Coordinates of C-alpha atoms in Angstrom, one line a residue:
M1 CA -2.9 -31.6 -13.0
I2 CA -3.5 -30.0 -9.6
A3 CA -1.0 -27.3 -8.5
K4 CA 1.4 -28.0 -5.6
Y5 CA 0.3 -24.6 -4.2
R6 CA -3.4 -24.3 -4.0
L7 CA -3.8 -20.9 -2.3
L8 CA -2.3 -17.6 -3.4
A9 CA -2.6 -15.0 -0.6
L10 CA -2.0 -11.5 -1.9
D11 CA -1.3 -8.3 0.0
M12 CA -2.9 -5.4 -1.8
D13 CA -1.1 -2.0 -1.4
G14 CA 2.4 -2.2 -2.7
T15 CA 1.9 -5.8 -3.9
L16 CA -1.3 -6.5 -6.0
L17 CA -1.9 -2.8 -6.7
N18 CA 0.6 -0.5 -8.5
D19 CA 1.3 3.0 -7.2
E20 CA -1.8 4.2 -9.1
Q21 CA -3.9 1.9 -7.0
Q22 CA -4.7 -0.3 -10.0
I23 CA -4.3 -4.0 -10.9
T24 CA -2.5 -4.0 -14.3
P25 CA -4.1 -6.0 -17.2
K26 CA -1.1 -8.4 -17.2
T27 CA -1.6 -9.1 -13.5
V28 CA -5.3 -9.7 -14.0
E29 CA -4.5 -12.0 -16.9
W30 CA -2.2 -14.2 -14.8
I31 CA -4.5 -14.2 -11.8
K32 CA -7.2 -15.6 -14.1
K33 CA -4.8 -18.2 -15.3
A34 CA -4.1 -19.3 -11.7
M35 CA -7.8 -19.5 -10.9
D36 CA -8.4 -21.5 -14.1
A37 CA -5.7 -23.9 -12.9
G38 CA -7.6 -24.5 -9.6
V39 CA -5.6 -22.1 -7.4
H40 CA -7.7 -20.2 -4.8
V41 CA -6.7 -16.5 -4.9
C42 CA -7.3 -14.8 -1.6
L43 CA -6.8 -11.1 -0.7
S44 CA -4.7 -10.7 2.5
T45 CA -4.8 -7.0 3.3
G46 CA -4.7 -4.3 6.0
R47 CA -7.7 -2.7 4.3
T48 CA -11.2 -3.0 5.4
S49 CA -13.6 -5.1 3.3
R50 CA -15.2 -1.9 2.0
G51 CA -11.8 -0.7 0.7
A52 CA -11.0 -4.1 -0.9
M53 CA -14.4 -4.8 -2.5
P54 CA -13.9 -3.0 -5.8
Y55 CA -10.8 -5.1 -6.5
V56 CA -12.6 -8.3 -5.4
E57 CA -15.3 -7.5 -8.0
Q58 CA -12.8 -6.7 -10.6
L59 CA -11.1 -10.1 -10.2
G60 CA -14.3 -12.0 -9.8
L61 CA -13.2 -13.6 -6.5
D62 CA -15.5 -15.7 -4.4
T63 CA -12.9 -17.1 -2.1
P64 CA -12.3 -16.4 1.6
M65 CA -10.6 -13.1 2.4
I66 CA -8.4 -11.8 5.1
M67 CA -9.1 -8.1 6.0
V68 CA -7.7 -5.5 8.4
N69 CA -4.4 -7.6 8.9
G70 CA -6.4 -10.6 10.0
S71 CA -8.9 -8.9 12.4
E72 CA -11.6 -10.1 10.0
V73 CA -11.8 -13.4 8.0
W74 CA -14.5 -13.6 5.4
R75 CA -15.9 -17.0 4.3
T76 CA -16.9 -15.3 1.0
P77 CA -16.8 -11.6 0.0
D78 CA -20.4 -11.4 1.3
E79 CA -20.2 -13.6 4.5
L80 CA -18.2 -12.7 7.6
Y81 CA -16.6 -15.8 9.2
R82 CA -14.7 -14.3 12.2
R83 CA -14.0 -10.9 13.7
S84 CA -11.4 -10.1 16.4
L85 CA -12.0 -6.9 18.3
M86 CA -9.5 -4.7 20.1
D87 CA -9.7 -4.1 23.8
V88 CA -11.5 -0.7 24.2
A89 CA -9.2 0.2 27.1
L90 CA -6.2 -0.3 24.8
V91 CA -7.8 1.9 22.1
K92 CA -8.2 4.7 24.6
K93 CA -4.5 4.4 25.6
M94 CA -3.4 4.4 22.0
H95 CA -5.4 7.5 21.3
E96 CA -3.9 9.2 24.3
I97 CA -0.4 8.3 23.0
A98 CA -1.3 9.8 19.6
E99 CA -2.4 13.1 21.3
E100 CA 0.7 13.1 23.5
Y101 CA 2.9 13.2 20.4
G102 CA 0.6 15.1 18.2
T103 CA 1.0 12.4 15.5
W104 CA -1.3 11.4 12.7
F105 CA -3.4 8.4 13.7
W106 CA -6.3 6.4 12.3
A107 CA -8.5 3.7 13.8
C108 CA -10.6 1.1 11.9
S109 CA -14.0 0.2 13.5
V110 CA -16.7 -2.0 12.3
D111 CA -18.6 1.0 11.0
G112 CA -15.8 3.0 9.4
V113 CA -12.3 4.5 9.6
Y114 CA -11.7 7.4 12.0
N115 CA -8.6 9.7 12.2
R116 CA -7.4 13.0 13.6
E117 CA -9.8 14.9 11.3
N118 CA -13.0 13.1 12.0
W119 CA -12.4 11.8 15.5
D120 CA -15.5 12.2 17.7
G121 CA -14.2 10.7 20.9
D122 CA -16.8 7.9 21.0
I123 CA -14.4 5.0 21.8
E124 CA -16.7 2.9 23.9
G125 CA -19.6 3.1 21.5
R126 CA -17.8 1.3 18.7
E127 CA -16.2 -2.1 18.0
W128 CA -12.5 -1.6 17.0
L129 CA -10.4 -3.7 14.6
K130 CA -7.1 -1.8 14.2
F131 CA -5.3 1.3 15.2
G132 CA -2.5 3.1 13.3
Y133 CA 0.1 5.9 13.5
S134 CA 2.0 7.6 10.8
T135 CA 5.0 9.9 11.2
E136 CA 8.1 10.6 9.1
D137 CA 10.1 11.3 12.3
P138 CA 12.0 8.1 13.2
D139 CA 12.6 9.2 16.8
I140 CA 8.9 9.7 17.4
R141 CA 8.1 6.4 15.7
H142 CA 10.6 4.7 18.0
K143 CA 9.1 6.3 21.1
L144 CA 5.6 5.3 19.9
L145 CA 6.8 1.7 19.5
M146 CA 8.4 1.6 22.9
Q147 CA 5.1 2.8 24.6
L148 CA 3.0 0.4 22.6
Q149 CA 5.2 -2.6 23.6
D150 CA 4.9 -1.5 27.2
L151 CA 1.1 -1.7 26.9
G152 CA 1.1 -5.4 26.0
G153 CA -1.6 -7.3 24.3
L154 CA -0.8 -5.8 20.9
E155 CA 0.4 -7.2 17.5
I156 CA 2.5 -4.3 16.1
T157 CA 3.5 -4.2 12.4
N158 CA 3.5 -1.7 9.6
S159 CA 2.3 -1.2 6.1
S160 CA 5.0 1.3 5.2
P161 CA 8.3 2.3 6.8
S162 CA 6.7 5.5 8.1
N163 CA 3.7 3.9 10.0
L164 CA 2.8 1.5 12.7
E165 CA -0.3 -0.7 12.6
I166 CA -1.7 -2.4 15.7
N167 CA -4.0 -5.4 15.9
P168 CA -5.0 -7.6 18.9
L169 CA -2.1 -9.8 20.0
G170 CA -1.8 -13.0 17.9
I171 CA -4.0 -11.6 15.1
N172 CA -2.1 -11.2 11.9
K173 CA -2.2 -12.2 8.2
A174 CA -0.7 -15.6 9.1
S175 CA -3.4 -16.4 11.6
G176 CA -6.0 -15.3 9.0
I177 CA -4.4 -17.6 6.3
R178 CA -4.5 -20.6 8.7
E179 CA -8.3 -20.0 9.1
V180 CA -8.7 -19.7 5.4
C181 CA -6.8 -23.0 4.9
K182 CA -9.2 -24.7 7.3
L183 CA -12.2 -23.3 5.4
L184 CA -10.7 -24.7 2.1
G185 CA -9.4 -27.9 3.5
L186 CA -5.7 -26.9 2.8
E187 CA -2.4 -26.9 4.7
M188 CA -0.1 -23.9 5.1
S189 CA 2.5 -25.8 3.0
Q190 CA 0.1 -25.4 0.1
V191 CA 0.1 -21.5 0.4
V192 CA 2.1 -18.9 -1.5
A193 CA 2.0 -15.6 0.4
V194 CA 3.1 -12.4 -1.2
G195 CA 3.7 -9.0 0.4
D196 CA 6.0 -6.0 0.9
S197 CA 5.7 -4.8 4.5
L198 CA 6.0 -6.0 8.1
N199 CA 2.3 -6.8 8.2
D200 CA 3.1 -9.5 5.6
L201 CA 6.1 -10.9 7.4
A202 CA 4.4 -13.6 9.5
A203 CA 2.5 -14.8 6.5
I204 CA 5.6 -15.0 4.4
Q205 CA 7.5 -16.8 7.1
Q206 CA 4.8 -19.4 7.9
S207 CA 3.4 -20.2 4.4
G208 CA 4.7 -23.0 2.2
F209 CA 6.4 -20.4 -0.1
G210 CA 6.9 -16.7 0.9
V211 CA 7.5 -14.1 -1.7
A212 CA 8.7 -10.5 -1.2
M213 CA 8.0 -7.8 -3.9
G214 CA 10.9 -6.0 -5.3
N215 CA 9.8 -2.9 -3.5
A216 CA 9.5 -4.7 -0.2
Q217 CA 11.1 -3.6 3.1
E218 CA 14.5 -5.2 3.5
V219 CA 13.6 -7.4 6.4
V220 CA 10.7 -8.8 4.4
K221 CA 13.1 -9.6 1.5
Q222 CA 15.5 -11.3 3.9
E223 CA 12.8 -13.7 5.2
A224 CA 11.2 -14.5 1.8
D225 CA 11.9 -17.6 -0.2
A226 CA 12.0 -15.5 -3.4
V227 CA 12.0 -11.8 -4.4
V228 CA 10.1 -10.8 -7.6
A229 CA 9.6 -7.6 -9.6
T230 CA 8.0 -4.5 -8.0
N231 CA 4.3 -3.8 -7.7
N232 CA 4.8 -1.4 -10.7
N233 CA 6.4 -4.1 -12.8
D234 CA 3.8 -7.0 -12.5
G235 CA 5.5 -8.8 -9.7
I236 CA 2.4 -10.9 -9.0
A237 CA 2.3 -12.1 -12.7
E238 CA 5.9 -13.3 -12.1
V239 CA 4.9 -15.1 -8.9
I240 CA 2.2 -17.0 -10.7
Q241 CA 4.2 -17.7 -13.9
K242 CA 7.4 -18.8 -12.2
Y243 CA 6.4 -20.4 -8.9
I244 CA 2.8 -21.6 -9.3
L245 CA 2.0 -22.5 -12.9
A246 CA 5.5 -23.6 -13.9
E247 CA 5.2 -26.1 -11.1
V248 CA 1.9 -27.4 -12.6
E249 CA 3.5 -27.7 -16.0
A250 CA 6.5 -29.5 -14.6
R251 CA 4.4 -32.0 -12.7
A252 CA 2.2 -32.6 -15.7
G253 CA 5.4 -33.3 -17.7
R254 CA 6.6 -35.8 -15.1
A255 CA 3.2 -37.5 -15.1
S256 CA 3.2 -37.9 -18.9
E257 CA 6.6 -39.6 -18.8
K258 CA 5.4 -42.3 -16.5

């Protein structure tokens, strides 16, 4: 019996991974059960492919992947399908804003991640995928947000309440999932998307079934179809057990009654 939901798109930090940056044995077990039932399991993360790869290998995934909040879509873990680069002029401006406020920043390029500590100033010599700021000061964060919105051409989200993450306008996890669906011959209605932060919001809103983790930001919970346990309490296992495989069993039961 084929599952109603054929693609499970998983955020990593705060969702698939617990606070020790591990996938628990119970979560691994239920992901394997989903895969055995014919469900495609896809990582949908703000991380680079390099940062995600150990977990891809741990789970034995060979499905498409969404990396860097959608700036990269991989056909398989070894084959890049599409890459969306940031305007170099915008990266320059975002770096200037970081210097103006003296705030922590990082920037993902194709060749690596650069931040305040290893910044070498070579903006034009690299291909950029994402820019980010982190500050515990809500006033500075608000001022950063206002300046970024004024720049235009940017997709602004976060991966925690204390940061801002910036991708090219229109590039997010939802746009990445749409491309993965095309690669797999699926519809968005067949997707379960799970996450905890604003960079998961579009995916949760636009997928067939959107799930917020128990530790998710409040706005994400409000927009989700369901809220499950936290990342430290096997929330992903709950998603699979309750909303994916229970549906398979129910449909099998109905089929046997006919």
